[in-house]
Short mmCIF file of C-alpha atoms in Angstrom, two decimals:
data_model
loop_
_atom_site.label_atom_id
_atom_site.label_comp_id
_atom_site.label_asym_id
_atom_site.label_seq_id
_atom_site.Cartn_x
_atom_site.Cartn_y
_atom_site.Cartn_z
CA MET A 1 89.54 131.59 84.94
CA LEU A 2 86.17 130.52 86.28
CA PRO A 3 83.46 133.20 86.36
CA ILE A 4 82.64 134.83 89.69
CA ILE A 5 79.16 133.36 89.46
CA VAL A 6 80.68 129.92 90.17
CA TRP A 7 81.37 130.88 93.78
CA GLN A 8 77.95 132.50 94.01
CA HIS A 9 76.38 129.19 92.96
CA LEU A 10 78.43 127.32 95.55
CA THR A 11 77.59 129.81 98.30
CA VAL A 12 73.90 129.26 97.64
CA MET A 13 74.14 125.49 97.55
CA PHE A 14 76.29 125.27 100.70
CA CYS A 15 73.46 127.09 102.55
CA PHE A 16 70.74 124.74 101.26
CA LYS A 17 68.21 123.52 103.84
CA LEU A 18 65.35 121.04 103.65
CA ASN A 19 62.72 123.77 103.49
CA GLY A 20 63.09 124.35 107.21
CA ARG A 21 61.36 121.04 108.02
CA ILE A 22 62.49 118.95 110.99
CA ILE A 23 63.17 115.43 109.73
CA SER A 24 62.51 112.34 111.81
CA ILE A 25 65.05 109.48 111.93
CA LEU A 26 62.95 107.45 109.49
CA ASP A 27 62.43 110.42 107.16
CA SER A 28 66.16 111.12 107.21
CA PHE A 29 67.03 107.54 106.32
CA CYS A 30 64.58 107.51 103.43
CA TYR A 31 65.85 110.90 102.25
CA ILE A 32 69.49 109.75 102.14
CA ILE A 33 68.68 106.54 100.28
CA PHE A 34 66.49 108.45 97.82
CA MET A 35 69.13 111.08 97.18
CA GLN A 36 71.86 108.52 96.59
CA GLU A 37 69.64 106.77 94.10
CA SER A 38 69.12 110.23 92.63
CA TRP A 39 72.91 110.64 92.41
CA ARG A 40 73.28 107.39 90.47
CA ASN A 41 70.48 108.47 88.14
CA PHE A 42 72.13 111.84 87.67
CA LEU A 43 75.46 110.24 86.71
CA GLN A 44 73.63 108.13 84.14
CA THR A 45 72.19 111.32 82.61
CA GLN A 46 75.84 112.37 82.26
CA HIS A 47 76.42 109.17 80.23
CA ALA A 48 78.08 107.19 83.01
CA VAL A 49 78.28 103.42 82.56
CA ILE A 50 77.77 102.01 86.07
CA GLU A 51 78.39 98.45 87.25
CA ASN A 52 77.96 97.41 90.90
CA ASP A 53 77.60 101.10 91.85
CA HIS A 54 81.04 101.89 90.37
CA VAL A 55 81.42 104.20 87.36
CA ILE A 56 83.32 102.24 84.71
CA HIS A 57 83.52 105.00 82.11
CA PHE A 58 81.63 107.82 80.43
CA GLY A 59 81.76 106.43 76.91
CA GLY A 60 85.26 105.08 76.38
CA LEU A 61 87.70 103.71 78.96
CA MET A 62 90.90 103.88 76.90
CA ALA A 63 90.17 107.37 75.60
CA GLU A 64 89.62 108.54 79.19
CA LEU A 65 92.87 106.96 80.37
CA LYS A 66 94.77 108.69 77.58
CA HIS A 67 93.13 112.03 78.36
CA ALA A 68 94.08 111.64 82.03
CA GLN A 69 97.76 111.62 81.09
CA THR A 70 97.73 115.29 80.08
CA GLY A 71 94.23 116.63 80.72
CA THR A 72 92.10 117.34 83.78
CA ILE A 73 89.63 114.69 84.91
CA LEU A 74 86.54 114.54 87.12
CA VAL A 75 85.84 111.19 88.81
CA ASP A 76 82.98 109.83 90.90
CA LEU A 77 84.52 108.15 93.97
CA SER A 78 81.54 106.10 95.14
CA HIS A 79 83.86 103.09 95.35
CA TYR A 80 85.07 104.72 98.57
CA GLY A 81 82.93 104.82 101.71
CA LEU A 82 83.10 106.74 104.97
CA LEU A 83 82.95 105.69 108.61
CA GLU A 84 82.07 108.43 111.07
CA VAL A 85 83.54 108.14 114.58
CA SER A 86 82.09 110.57 117.11
CA GLY A 87 81.81 111.08 120.85
CA ALA A 88 83.88 112.51 123.70
CA ASP A 89 86.37 109.61 123.59
CA ALA A 90 86.64 109.33 119.79
CA GLN A 91 90.23 110.58 119.45
CA LYS A 92 91.51 108.47 122.33
CA PHE A 93 89.72 105.42 120.93
CA LEU A 94 91.13 105.84 117.43
CA GLN A 95 94.61 106.52 118.79
CA GLY A 96 94.48 103.09 120.42
CA GLN A 97 93.24 101.34 117.28
CA LEU A 98 94.97 102.86 114.22
CA SER A 99 98.63 102.74 113.21
CA CYS A 100 98.93 106.50 112.58
CA ASP A 101 99.20 109.31 115.11
CA VAL A 102 95.58 110.43 115.26
CA SER A 103 96.53 113.40 117.46
CA ALA A 104 98.31 114.90 114.44
CA VAL A 105 95.02 115.03 112.49
CA ASN A 106 93.02 118.26 112.68
CA ILE A 107 90.34 119.98 110.64
CA ASN A 108 92.94 121.24 108.15
CA GLN A 109 95.26 118.21 108.09
CA ALA A 110 94.29 114.64 107.14
CA GLN A 111 96.54 111.58 107.39
CA TYR A 112 96.92 108.05 106.07
CA GLY A 113 96.52 105.21 108.55
CA SER A 114 95.64 101.54 108.91
CA TYR A 115 93.81 99.13 111.18
CA CYS A 116 95.65 95.86 111.84
CA THR A 117 95.10 92.45 113.35
CA PRO A 118 96.97 91.57 116.58
CA LYS A 119 99.57 89.95 114.30
CA GLY A 120 100.21 93.30 112.61
CA ARG A 121 98.51 92.42 109.33
CA VAL A 122 96.54 95.22 107.66
CA LEU A 123 92.77 94.73 107.63
CA VAL A 124 92.11 98.10 105.99
CA ASN A 125 93.90 101.36 105.36
CA PHE A 126 92.25 104.77 105.58
CA THR A 127 92.45 108.42 104.81
CA VAL A 128 91.69 109.89 108.26
CA LEU A 129 89.98 113.31 108.36
CA LYS A 130 88.43 115.48 111.04
CA LYS A 131 85.24 117.44 110.37
CA ASN A 132 84.04 119.60 113.25
CA SER A 133 84.31 117.29 116.28
CA ASP A 134 83.83 114.07 114.30
CA TRP A 135 86.34 111.81 112.57
CA LEU A 136 85.91 110.41 109.07
CA LEU A 137 87.70 107.24 107.95
CA GLN A 138 87.66 106.73 104.17
CA CYS A 139 88.21 103.23 102.78
CA PRO A 140 86.73 100.94 100.10
CA VAL A 141 82.96 101.04 100.48
CA ASP A 142 82.61 97.24 100.67
CA LEU A 143 84.87 97.16 103.75
CA CYS A 144 82.94 99.80 105.70
CA THR A 145 80.36 97.50 107.28
CA PRO A 146 82.75 94.73 108.44
CA ILE A 147 85.29 97.26 109.75
CA GLN A 148 82.55 99.21 111.53
CA LYS A 149 81.42 96.03 113.26
CA ARG A 150 84.95 95.02 114.24
CA LEU A 151 85.87 98.44 115.63
CA SER A 152 82.57 98.59 117.53
CA MET A 153 83.52 95.43 119.42
CA PHE A 154 86.24 97.43 121.21
CA VAL A 155 84.25 100.52 122.12
CA LEU A 156 83.09 98.91 125.39
CA ARG A 157 82.23 101.74 127.83
CA SER A 158 83.96 104.49 125.87
CA LYS A 159 81.86 107.42 124.75
CA VAL A 160 82.22 106.56 121.09
CA GLU A 161 79.76 105.98 118.27
CA ILE A 162 80.79 104.45 114.95
CA LYS A 163 78.47 104.56 111.98
CA ASP A 164 78.68 104.06 108.24
CA CYS A 165 77.87 107.45 106.72
CA SER A 166 78.73 106.52 103.12
CA GLU A 167 75.17 107.24 101.97
CA GLN A 168 75.25 110.68 103.57
CA TRP A 169 78.08 112.09 101.44
CA VAL A 170 79.06 112.04 97.77
CA ARG A 171 82.76 111.72 96.95
CA MET A 172 84.22 113.06 93.71
CA GLY A 173 87.76 113.87 92.61
CA VAL A 174 89.53 116.21 90.19
CA ALA A 175 93.06 115.58 88.95
CA GLY A 176 95.37 116.88 86.28
CA GLU A 177 97.24 119.98 85.20
CA GLN A 178 94.31 122.37 85.72
CA ALA A 179 92.98 120.76 88.91
CA GLY A 180 94.70 123.15 91.29
CA MET A 181 93.45 126.21 89.42
CA LEU A 182 89.95 124.79 89.31
CA VAL A 183 89.87 124.11 93.04
CA GLU A 184 91.31 127.55 93.83
CA GLN A 185 88.51 129.20 91.90
CA VAL A 186 85.85 127.08 93.59
CA ILE A 187 87.09 127.83 97.13
CA ALA A 188 88.31 131.39 96.49
CA PRO A 189 87.12 132.93 99.80
CA THR A 190 88.94 130.28 101.84
CA LYS A 191 91.87 129.62 99.53
CA SER A 192 94.43 130.44 102.23
CA ASP A 193 93.11 127.59 104.38
CA LEU A 194 94.23 124.95 101.84
CA ASP A 195 97.91 124.67 102.67
CA GLU A 196 99.75 124.24 99.37
CA SER A 197 102.93 123.10 101.13
CA LEU A 198 101.32 120.00 102.65
CA ALA A 199 99.91 116.78 101.28
CA LEU A 200 96.54 115.84 102.73
CA SER A 201 95.63 119.40 103.66
CA VAL A 202 91.88 119.96 104.04
CA VAL A 203 89.48 122.88 103.80
CA HIS A 204 85.82 122.79 104.89
CA SER A 205 82.73 124.78 104.03
CA ALA A 206 79.28 124.22 105.50
CA HIS A 207 78.52 121.14 103.38
CA THR A 208 81.73 120.32 101.47
CA SER A 209 85.25 119.24 102.43
CA ILE A 210 88.17 119.36 99.98
CA VAL A 211 91.24 117.16 100.45
CA ARG A 212 94.49 118.05 98.66
CA TYR A 213 96.40 114.82 98.00
CA THR A 214 99.00 116.34 95.66
CA PRO A 215 99.31 119.68 93.86
CA ASP A 216 97.18 118.28 91.04
CA ARG A 217 94.84 115.77 92.73
CA PHE A 218 91.93 116.77 94.99
CA GLU A 219 88.84 115.15 96.47
CA PHE A 220 85.48 116.75 97.23
CA ILE A 221 83.34 115.20 99.97
CA THR A 222 80.03 116.96 99.59
CA SER A 223 76.45 116.74 100.79
CA VAL A 224 74.04 114.76 98.66
CA GLU A 225 71.90 117.79 97.91
CA ASP A 226 74.91 119.77 96.61
CA ALA A 227 76.57 117.05 94.55
CA GLN A 228 74.78 117.57 91.25
CA LYS A 229 75.43 121.32 91.20
CA LEU A 230 79.09 120.82 92.06
CA TRP A 231 79.50 118.13 89.40
CA ARG A 232 77.97 120.39 86.73
CA ILE A 233 80.36 123.22 87.63
CA LEU A 234 83.47 121.03 87.68
CA SER A 235 82.56 119.12 84.51
CA GLU A 236 82.66 122.38 82.53
CA TYR A 237 86.42 122.39 83.02
CA ALA A 238 87.33 118.72 83.66
CA ARG A 239 86.44 115.61 81.65
CA PRO A 240 84.32 113.01 83.50
CA THR A 241 86.11 109.64 83.57
CA GLY A 242 85.67 106.27 85.23
CA ALA A 243 87.24 105.14 88.49
CA ALA A 244 90.20 103.50 86.70
CA SER A 245 91.72 106.90 85.92
CA TRP A 246 91.75 107.78 89.64
CA ARG A 247 93.10 104.38 90.67
CA ARG A 248 95.93 104.75 88.16
CA ARG A 249 96.85 108.12 89.68
CA GLU A 250 96.95 106.56 93.17
CA ILE A 251 99.11 103.72 91.87
CA HIS A 252 101.68 106.06 90.33
CA GLU A 253 101.75 108.08 93.56
CA GLY A 254 102.46 104.86 95.48
CA ILE A 255 99.28 105.05 97.58
CA PRO A 256 98.03 101.53 98.42
CA VAL A 257 94.40 100.56 98.95
CA ILE A 258 93.78 97.30 100.78
CA SER A 259 90.77 95.44 99.40
CA ALA A 260 88.85 92.34 100.43
CA ALA A 261 91.25 90.33 98.23
CA THR A 262 94.35 91.49 100.11
CA GLN A 263 93.23 91.80 103.73
CA GLU A 264 95.60 90.36 106.36
CA GLN A 265 98.39 89.74 103.85
CA PHE A 266 100.75 92.63 104.65
CA LEU A 267 102.39 94.47 107.49
CA PRO A 268 101.95 98.27 107.13
CA GLN A 269 105.60 98.68 106.09
CA MET A 270 105.19 96.14 103.28
CA ILE A 271 102.73 98.50 101.57
CA ASN A 272 104.93 101.52 102.37
CA LEU A 273 102.52 103.10 104.86
CA ASP A 274 105.49 104.07 107.01
CA LEU A 275 106.87 106.08 104.09
CA ILE A 276 103.69 108.12 103.51
CA GLY A 277 102.89 108.95 107.14
CA GLY A 278 100.52 106.07 107.85
CA VAL A 279 102.52 104.59 110.77
CA SER A 280 103.75 106.27 113.95
CA PHE A 281 106.58 104.67 115.91
CA LYS A 282 106.30 107.18 118.77
CA LYS A 283 102.69 106.68 119.85
CA GLY A 284 101.32 104.13 122.28
CA CYS A 285 99.89 100.69 121.67
CA TYR A 286 97.43 99.65 118.96
CA PRO A 287 96.57 96.20 117.55
CA GLY A 288 99.72 94.68 116.03
CA GLN A 289 101.97 97.50 117.29
CA GLU A 290 104.54 95.19 118.86
CA ILE A 291 105.13 93.26 115.64
CA VAL A 292 105.12 96.39 113.49
CA ALA A 293 107.68 98.08 115.77
CA ARG A 294 109.87 94.97 116.04
CA THR A 295 109.99 94.68 112.26
CA GLN A 296 110.99 98.34 112.01
CA TYR A 297 113.74 98.36 114.59
CA LEU A 298 115.21 94.92 113.95
CA GLY A 299 115.36 95.48 110.20
CA LYS A 300 113.55 92.26 109.31
CA LEU A 301 111.34 93.68 106.54
CA LYS A 302 111.91 91.43 103.53
CA ARG A 303 109.19 92.75 101.21
CA ARG A 304 108.26 96.22 99.98
CA MET A 305 105.71 97.63 97.56
CA TYR A 306 106.89 98.59 94.07
CA LEU A 307 105.36 100.21 91.02
CA ALA A 308 105.35 97.97 87.97
CA LYS A 309 103.83 97.46 84.54
CA ILE A 310 102.51 94.17 83.15
CA ALA A 311 102.07 93.75 79.39
CA THR A 312 99.16 91.31 79.03
CA HIS A 313 95.69 91.10 77.53
CA GLU A 314 94.52 88.88 80.38
CA VAL A 315 92.81 90.43 83.41
CA VAL A 316 95.19 91.20 86.27
CA ALA A 317 93.54 91.19 89.70
CA GLU A 318 94.38 92.31 93.23
CA GLY A 319 95.73 89.38 95.22
CA ASP A 320 97.35 87.68 92.22
CA GLU A 321 100.73 86.12 92.94
CA VAL A 322 104.09 87.30 91.63
CA PHE A 323 106.99 84.93 90.87
CA CYS A 324 110.65 85.60 90.20
CA THR A 325 113.61 83.84 88.64
CA GLU A 326 115.57 83.76 91.91
CA MET A 327 112.85 81.87 93.82
CA GLN A 328 111.77 79.71 90.87
CA ASP A 329 108.39 78.06 91.60
CA GLN A 330 107.87 79.81 94.94
CA SER A 331 105.76 82.98 95.03
CA CYS A 332 107.78 86.08 95.88
CA GLY A 333 105.02 88.67 96.03
CA THR A 334 101.42 89.82 95.59
CA ILE A 335 99.55 92.35 93.45
CA VAL A 336 98.11 95.05 95.75
CA ASN A 337 96.38 97.38 93.28
CA VAL A 338 95.87 97.37 89.54
CA ALA A 339 94.60 99.73 86.83
CA PRO A 340 94.57 99.46 83.03
CA SER A 341 97.31 101.42 81.28
CA PRO A 342 96.55 103.76 78.36
CA ALA A 343 99.48 102.12 76.56
CA GLY A 344 97.92 98.68 77.02
CA GLY A 345 98.43 96.12 79.76
CA TYR A 346 98.26 97.16 83.42
CA ASP A 347 99.97 99.40 85.93
CA VAL A 348 100.22 97.79 89.36
CA LEU A 349 101.48 98.16 92.88
CA ALA A 350 103.03 94.87 93.96
CA VAL A 351 104.62 93.75 97.21
CA ILE A 352 107.71 91.76 96.25
CA GLN A 353 110.87 90.31 97.74
CA GLN A 354 113.38 93.18 98.11
CA SER A 355 116.42 90.94 97.69
CA SER A 356 115.20 89.93 94.24
CA VAL A 357 114.71 93.45 92.88
CA THR A 358 118.34 93.90 91.83
CA THR A 359 118.37 90.59 89.94
CA GLY A 360 115.02 91.22 88.23
CA GLY A 361 112.97 88.60 86.45
CA PHE A 362 109.50 89.08 87.99
CA TYR A 363 106.47 87.37 86.51
CA TRP A 364 102.72 87.63 86.98
CA LYS A 365 100.65 84.67 88.15
CA LYS A 366 103.13 81.92 87.25
CA PRO A 367 106.86 81.36 86.68
CA LYS A 368 107.80 82.71 83.25
CA GLY A 369 104.37 84.36 82.89
CA PRO A 370 103.98 87.98 81.68
CA GLU A 371 106.88 90.00 83.07
CA LEU A 372 106.63 92.80 85.63
CA ILE A 373 108.71 95.80 84.58
CA ILE A 374 109.65 97.68 87.76
CA GLY A 375 109.03 101.44 87.70
CA THR A 376 109.94 104.33 89.99
CA LEU A 377 107.80 105.56 92.88
CA PRO A 378 107.72 109.27 93.83
CA TYR A 379 109.32 108.49 97.20
CA SER A 380 112.41 106.58 98.28
CA LEU A 381 112.17 103.01 99.58
CA LEU A 382 115.44 103.32 101.51
#
């Protein structure tokens, strides 16, 4: 059990103000940039090894991956960014742009969704949250700027503002056997608001939002000024690890993340978004909706996303091709996401030809290359 003083610390930090001073737009910008640099410096004092603003590990990648199998982990999620969509027409605008039913999202319920090209190919997929009257779209941080610009092209006369607020918030995650207990202790006064029967339930305090992905995986989206205090509290009970431990959890849960390497390669159903609530077939139009719906109702989906393991010492990358015995020299799939396995090699999500799954014989990067061993996802593909 966490001591009562934990919540007292959090209550104080959630009420933090900038000494009562009114900040100008320029001051605010400089403050955010400074504090994010401060956050990176803080992580380095915690022994984080950081490359390209991503935490690689806190001293030993393989040891962290092994710990994550049975222990509780704490992960910096700066590899994710946030787009904020606000204004009187924000919900209507997003409903006409994203594949999910945005009207089903509320302050206590998030949802997966995607943004597609007119041909139905996924440009990016999100976790969609609502905070107060604003909407937050979480996706890989390097896609935030291009997606913000593309969405802004369609605002026209709508009362909608889209901005990249990645620098305004710090993202961190806890996962593992003790994660649920840890989060319950942290949010004790509002515990009942975090619906334990639902995936993607959300609870908010003044400066922190907590997303429940599964019973043992949670994300904190917290203000920059509160992040260091929160990290210190959580790290007393969870081991800090690099981003690979979190990615591996997402992979085994069958949650895809489209990156720059895989944009415009898949329909939403190919990456199983329809199976995790990321596609609505009852809402109105959105870019690519006609093709997505036709594929669904005519049963023409030939490829699905599968969990697999690849035993290799070479580096496996998102966007790599997959081959199979049945199709010989012709590619039959693509690597969507990848994370190193504590047993060696890599765990991956791969979109592959469904008709070939029963016959087997899948290979990475070239015919007769390292074999993909198909695993089992936590949801049915039927």
